[in-house]
PDB file of C-alpha atoms and ligand atoms in Angstrom:
ATOM      1  CA  MET O   1      93.957 131.140 127.137  1.00  0.00           C
ATOM      2  CA  ILE O   2      93.835 131.570 123.418  1.00  0.00           C
ATOM      3  CA  SER O   3      91.507 133.833 121.238  1.00  0.00           C
ATOM      4  CA  LYS O   4      88.481 132.384 119.276  1.00  0.00           C
ATOM      5  CA  LYS O   5      90.169 133.287 116.036  1.00  0.00           C
ATOM      6  CA  LEU O   6      93.298 131.084 116.925  1.00  0.00           C
ATOM      7  CA  GLU O   7      91.034 128.410 118.392  1.00  0.00           C
ATOM      8  CA  THR O   8      88.948 128.242 115.015  1.00  0.00           C
ATOM      9  CA  ALA O   9      92.447 128.240 113.131  1.00  0.00           C
ATOM     10  CA  LEU O  10      93.816 125.461 115.105  1.00  0.00           C
ATOM     11  CA  ASN O  11      90.547 123.291 114.790  1.00  0.00           C
ATOM     12  CA  LYS O  12      90.953 123.876 111.097  1.00  0.00           C
ATOM     13  CA  GLN O  13      94.509 122.575 111.197  1.00  0.00           C
ATOM     14  CA  ILE O  14      93.440 119.539 113.113  1.00  0.00           C
ATOM     15  CA  ASN O  15      91.191 118.696 110.303  1.00  0.00           C
ATOM     16  CA  GLU O  16      93.827 119.288 107.695  1.00  0.00           C
ATOM     17  CA  GLU O  17      96.141 116.928 109.443  1.00  0.00           C
ATOM     18  CA  ILE O  18      93.563 114.282 109.905  1.00  0.00           C
ATOM     19  CA  PHE O  19      92.572 114.699 106.125  1.00  0.00           C
ATOM     20  CA  SER O  20      96.299 114.160 105.460  1.00  0.00           C
ATOM     21  CA  ALA O  21      96.268 110.711 107.380  1.00  0.00           C
ATOM     22  CA  TYR O  22      93.160 109.891 105.413  1.00  0.00           C
ATOM     23  CA  LEU O  23      94.747 110.796 102.151  1.00  0.00           C
ATOM     24  CA  TYR O  24      97.892 108.948 102.657  1.00  0.00           C
ATOM     25  CA  LEU O  25      96.039 105.774 103.827  1.00  0.00           C
ATOM     26  CA  SER O  26      93.870 105.975 100.747  1.00  0.00           C
ATOM     27  CA  MET O  27      97.065 106.154  98.731  1.00  0.00           C
ATOM     28  CA  SER O  28      98.418 102.882 100.777  1.00  0.00           C
ATOM     29  CA  ALA O  29      95.183 101.099  99.899  1.00  0.00           C
ATOM     30  CA  TYR O  30      95.915 102.229  96.098  1.00  0.00           C
ATOM     31  CA  PHE O  31      99.376 100.909  96.135  1.00  0.00           C
ATOM     32  CA  LEU O  32      98.096  97.492  97.985  1.00  0.00           C
ATOM     33  CA  SER O  33      95.872  97.205  94.921  1.00  0.00           C
ATOM     34  CA  LEU O  34      99.078  97.388  92.682  1.00  0.00           C
ATOM     35  CA  ASN O  35     100.877  94.958  94.924  1.00  0.00           C
ATOM     36  CA  LEU O  36     103.575  97.536  95.747  1.00  0.00           C
ATOM     37  CA  ASP O  37     103.728  96.506  99.337  1.00  0.00           C
ATOM     38  CA  GLY O  38     106.762  98.754 100.071  1.00  0.00           C
ATOM     39  CA  PHE O  39     105.040 101.953  98.866  1.00  0.00           C
ATOM     40  CA  ALA O  40     101.834 100.972 100.711  1.00  0.00           C
ATOM     41  CA  SER O  41     103.678 100.413 104.048  1.00  0.00           C
ATOM     42  CA  TRP O  42     105.539 103.905 103.483  1.00  0.00           C
ATOM     43  CA  MET O  43     102.231 105.538 102.974  1.00  0.00           C
ATOM     44  CA  LYS O  44     100.608 103.880 105.937  1.00  0.00           C
ATOM     45  CA  ALA O  45     103.664 105.124 108.039  1.00  0.00           C
ATOM     46  CA  GLN O  46     102.900 108.633 106.686  1.00  0.00           C
ATOM     47  CA  ALA O  47      99.392 108.440 107.664  1.00  0.00           C
ATOM     48  CA  GLN O  48     100.307 107.437 111.296  1.00  0.00           C
ATOM     49  CA  GLU O  49     102.771 110.340 111.435  1.00  0.00           C
ATOM     50  CA  GLU O  50      99.836 112.649 110.175  1.00  0.00           C
ATOM     51  CA  MET O  51      97.638 111.405 113.147  1.00  0.00           C
ATOM     52  CA  SER O  52     100.503 112.302 115.569  1.00  0.00           C
ATOM     53  CA  HIS O  53     100.674 115.857 114.052  1.00  0.00           C
ATOM     54  CA  ALA O  54      96.686 116.167 114.586  1.00  0.00           C
ATOM     55  CA  MET O  55      97.211 115.102 118.137  1.00  0.00           C
ATOM     56  CA  LYS O  56      99.900 117.631 118.711  1.00  0.00           C
ATOM     57  CA  PHE O  57      97.427 120.454 117.764  1.00  0.00           C
ATOM     58  CA  PHE O  58      94.803 118.802 119.754  1.00  0.00           C
ATOM     59  CA  HIS O  59      96.810 118.760 122.971  1.00  0.00           C
ATOM     60  CA  PHE O  60      98.314 122.187 122.400  1.00  0.00           C
ATOM     61  CA  LEU O  61      94.703 123.677 121.934  1.00  0.00           C
ATOM     62  CA  ASP O  62      93.572 121.903 125.024  1.00  0.00           C
ATOM     63  CA  GLU O  63      96.608 123.046 127.093  1.00  0.00           C
ATOM     64  CA  MET O  64      95.769 126.798 126.001  1.00  0.00           C
ATOM     65  CA  GLU O  65      92.235 126.249 127.392  1.00  0.00           C
ATOM     66  CA  GLY O  66      90.744 126.201 123.929  1.00  0.00           C
ATOM     67  CA  ARG O  67      87.943 123.939 122.809  1.00  0.00           C
ATOM     68  CA  VAL O  68      88.852 121.108 120.544  1.00  0.00           C
ATOM     69  CA  SER O  69      85.990 120.791 117.857  1.00  0.00           C
ATOM     70  CA  LEU O  70      86.263 118.082 115.260  1.00  0.00           C
ATOM     71  CA  ARG O  71      84.786 118.617 112.057  1.00  0.00           C
ATOM     72  CA  ALA O  72      83.861 116.136 109.154  1.00  0.00           C
ATOM     73  CA  VAL O  73      86.812 114.813 107.202  1.00  0.00           C
ATOM     74  CA  GLN O  74      86.803 115.343 103.439  1.00  0.00           C
ATOM     75  CA  GLU O  75      86.474 111.934 101.234  1.00  0.00           C
ATOM     76  CA  PRO O  76      90.033 111.492  99.842  1.00  0.00           C
ATOM     77  CA  GLU O  77      90.732 110.429  96.164  1.00  0.00           C
ATOM     78  CA  LYS O  78      91.000 106.714  95.674  1.00  0.00           C
ATOM     79  CA  GLU O  79      92.954 106.194  92.264  1.00  0.00           C
ATOM     80  CA  TRP O  80      95.901 107.733  90.703  1.00  0.00           C
ATOM     81  CA  LYS O  81      97.298 107.186  87.171  1.00  0.00           C
ATOM     82  CA  SER O  82     100.509 105.941  88.397  1.00  0.00           C
ATOM     83  CA  PRO O  83     102.840 105.801  91.401  1.00  0.00           C
ATOM     84  CA  LEU O  84     104.459 108.940  90.102  1.00  0.00           C
ATOM     85  CA  ALA O  85     101.146 110.687  89.894  1.00  0.00           C
ATOM     86  CA  ALA O  86     100.340 109.572  93.440  1.00  0.00           C
ATOM     87  CA  PHE O  87     103.607 111.061  94.893  1.00  0.00           C
ATOM     88  CA  THR O  88     103.279 114.114  92.900  1.00  0.00           C
ATOM     89  CA  ALA O  89     100.034 114.757  94.520  1.00  0.00           C
ATOM     90  CA  ALA O  90     101.420 113.830  97.972  1.00  0.00           C
ATOM     91  CA  HIS O  91     104.154 116.475  97.311  1.00  0.00           C
ATOM     92  CA  LYS O  92     101.511 119.124  96.306  1.00  0.00           C
ATOM     93  CA  HIS O  93      99.497 118.320  99.357  1.00  0.00           C
ATOM     94  CA  GLU O  94     102.698 118.795 101.589  1.00  0.00           C
ATOM     95  CA  GLN O  95     103.216 122.205 100.184  1.00  0.00           C
ATOM     96  CA  HIS O  96      99.637 122.985 100.785  1.00  0.00           C
ATOM     97  CA  ILE O  97     100.123 122.174 104.446  1.00  0.00           C
ATOM     98  CA  SER O  98     103.305 124.085 104.775  1.00  0.00           C
ATOM     99  CA  SER O  99     101.479 127.181 103.539  1.00  0.00           C
ATOM    100  CA  CYS O 100      98.713 126.430 106.094  1.00  0.00           C
ATOM    101  CA  ILE O 101     101.347 126.223 108.912  1.00  0.00           C
ATOM    102  CA  HIS O 102     102.912 129.609 107.811  1.00  0.00           C
ATOM    103  CA  GLU O 103      99.574 131.177 107.745  1.00  0.00           C
ATOM    104  CA  LEU O 104      99.035 129.981 111.434  1.00  0.00           C
ATOM    105  CA  TYR O 105     102.486 131.338 112.233  1.00  0.00           C
ATOM    106  CA  ARG O 106     101.567 134.783 110.798  1.00  0.00           C
ATOM    107  CA  GLN O 107      98.120 134.680 112.735  1.00  0.00           C
ATOM    108  CA  ALA O 108      99.905 133.901 116.079  1.00  0.00           C
ATOM    109  CA  GLY O 109     102.315 136.606 115.404  1.00  0.00           C
ATOM    110  CA  ALA O 110      99.626 139.102 114.664  1.00  0.00           C
ATOM    111  CA  GLU O 111      98.134 138.244 118.308  1.00  0.00           C
ATOM    112  CA  SER O 112     101.460 138.070 119.892  1.00  0.00           C
ATOM    113  CA  CYS O 113     100.548 134.350 120.903  1.00  0.00           C
ATOM    114  CA  PHE O 114     104.145 133.348 121.553  1.00  0.00           C
ATOM    115  CA  PRO O 115     103.471 129.753 122.902  1.00  0.00           C
ATOM    116  CA  MET O 116     101.552 129.083 119.555  1.00  0.00           C
ATOM    117  CA  GLN O 117     104.621 130.503 117.532  1.00  0.00           C
ATOM    118  CA  ILE O 118     106.966 128.403 119.542  1.00  0.00           C
ATOM    119  CA  MET O 119     104.854 125.239 119.050  1.00  0.00           C
ATOM    120  CA  LEU O 120     104.676 126.100 115.333  1.00  0.00           C
ATOM    121  CA  GLN O 121     108.321 126.294 114.881  1.00  0.00           C
ATOM    122  CA  TRP O 122     108.508 122.413 115.190  1.00  0.00           C
ATOM    123  CA  PHE O 123     105.917 122.098 112.431  1.00  0.00           C
ATOM    124  CA  ILE O 124     107.831 124.581 110.236  1.00  0.00           C
ATOM    125  CA  LYS O 125     110.877 122.568 110.500  1.00  0.00           C
ATOM    126  CA  GLU O 126     108.829 119.354 109.954  1.00  0.00           C
ATOM    127  CA  GLN O 127     107.491 120.560 106.742  1.00  0.00           C
ATOM    128  CA  VAL O 128     110.771 121.259 105.444  1.00  0.00           C
ATOM    129  CA  GLU O 129     111.535 117.535 105.714  1.00  0.00           C
ATOM    130  CA  GLU O 130     107.990 116.361 104.652  1.00  0.00           C
ATOM    131  CA  GLU O 131     108.222 118.247 101.349  1.00  0.00           C
ATOM    132  CA  ALA O 132     111.760 117.063 100.673  1.00  0.00           C
ATOM    133  CA  SER O 133     111.103 113.403 101.291  1.00  0.00           C
ATOM    134  CA  ALA O 134     108.106 113.541  99.038  1.00  0.00           C
ATOM    135  CA  ALA O 135     110.135 115.503  96.407  1.00  0.00           C
ATOM    136  CA  LYS O 136     112.969 112.943  96.588  1.00  0.00           C
ATOM    137  CA  ILE O 137     110.473 110.122  95.778  1.00  0.00           C
ATOM    138  CA  VAL O 138     109.054 112.118  92.980  1.00  0.00           C
ATOM    139  CA  HIS O 139     112.595 112.599  91.574  1.00  0.00           C
ATOM    140  CA  ASP O 140     113.374 108.787  91.808  1.00  0.00           C
ATOM    141  CA  LEU O 141     110.087 107.840  90.223  1.00  0.00           C
ATOM    142  CA  SER O 142     110.596 110.377  87.464  1.00  0.00           C
ATOM    143  CA  LEU O 143     114.072 108.802  86.701  1.00  0.00           C
ATOM    144  CA  VAL O 144     112.749 105.152  86.599  1.00  0.00           C
ATOM    145  CA  LYS O 145     110.034 105.988  84.213  1.00  0.00           C
ATOM    146  CA  ASP O 146     108.329 102.755  83.303  1.00  0.00           C
ATOM    147  CA  SER O 147     111.126 100.339  84.380  1.00  0.00           C
ATOM    148  CA  THR O 148     109.724  97.511  86.338  1.00  0.00           C
ATOM    149  CA  GLN O 149     113.131  96.990  87.914  1.00  0.00           C
ATOM    150  CA  GLY O 150     113.432 100.515  89.025  1.00  0.00           C
ATOM    151  CA  LEU O 151     109.989 100.488  90.560  1.00  0.00           C
ATOM    152  CA  TRP O 152     110.881  97.147  92.330  1.00  0.00           C
ATOM    153  CA  MET O 153     114.072  98.861  93.758  1.00  0.00           C
ATOM    154  CA  ILE O 154     112.082 101.769  95.106  1.00  0.00           C
ATOM    155  CA  ASN O 155     109.429  99.720  96.462  1.00  0.00           C
ATOM    156  CA  ARG O 156     111.968  97.763  98.391  1.00  0.00           C
ATOM    157  CA  GLU O 157     113.540 101.000  99.705  1.00  0.00           C
ATOM    158  CA  LEU O 158     110.310 102.575 100.730  1.00  0.00           C
ATOM    159  CA  GLY O 159     109.442  99.287 102.519  1.00  0.00           C
ATOM    160  CA  ALA O 160     112.229  99.731 104.931  1.00  0.00           C
ATOM    161  CA  ARG O 161     110.740 102.791 106.435  1.00  0.00           C
ATOM    162  CA  LYS O 162     109.928 102.414 109.941  1.00  0.00           C
ATOM    163  CA  PRO O 163     106.580 103.893 111.528  1.00  0.00           C
ATOM    164  CA  GLY O 164     106.844 107.396 113.409  1.00  0.00           C
TER     165      GLY O 164
HETATM  166 FE1  FEO A 201     101.307 116.946 108.970  1.00  0.00          FE
HETATM  167 FE2  FEO A 201     102.549 115.994 106.289  1.00  0.00          FE
HETATM  168  O1  FEO A 201     102.002 117.181 107.302  1.00  0.00           O
END
């Protein structure tokens, strides 16, 4: 059994994860519009990963005899000034998600909900990777600046990412 307070907090996080998927899918469409297929494919894989995060919370809440309650998903942005601006926004978004996860962990601790804390430990580790991978791409894009060749190389590298 889970408290109403934690149930509400987990439902909010399901929405955050689905919004993340929506945001990255919107970024994927933006990259397709620039003919940067590798960037677009990376973002599509990221969107799929976000849906799997949403489903982890979904199943956990159900297993804990909570009620999953889906909310409206916010409309994501559609345009960015540059690939660097899009990845900077993605990195900032991951920092926001990390702080949501940390807050959930604190709330679970305050109620001694140990199963939720254990479940969240996976996400705490995952967020370290999520922030680091976005930060690396921001760094690489900052290095190449306006070089078409540099952008092409990153595009090729990102296109090699496998989904999941
Ligand atoms: Fe589900 Fe990228 O955090």
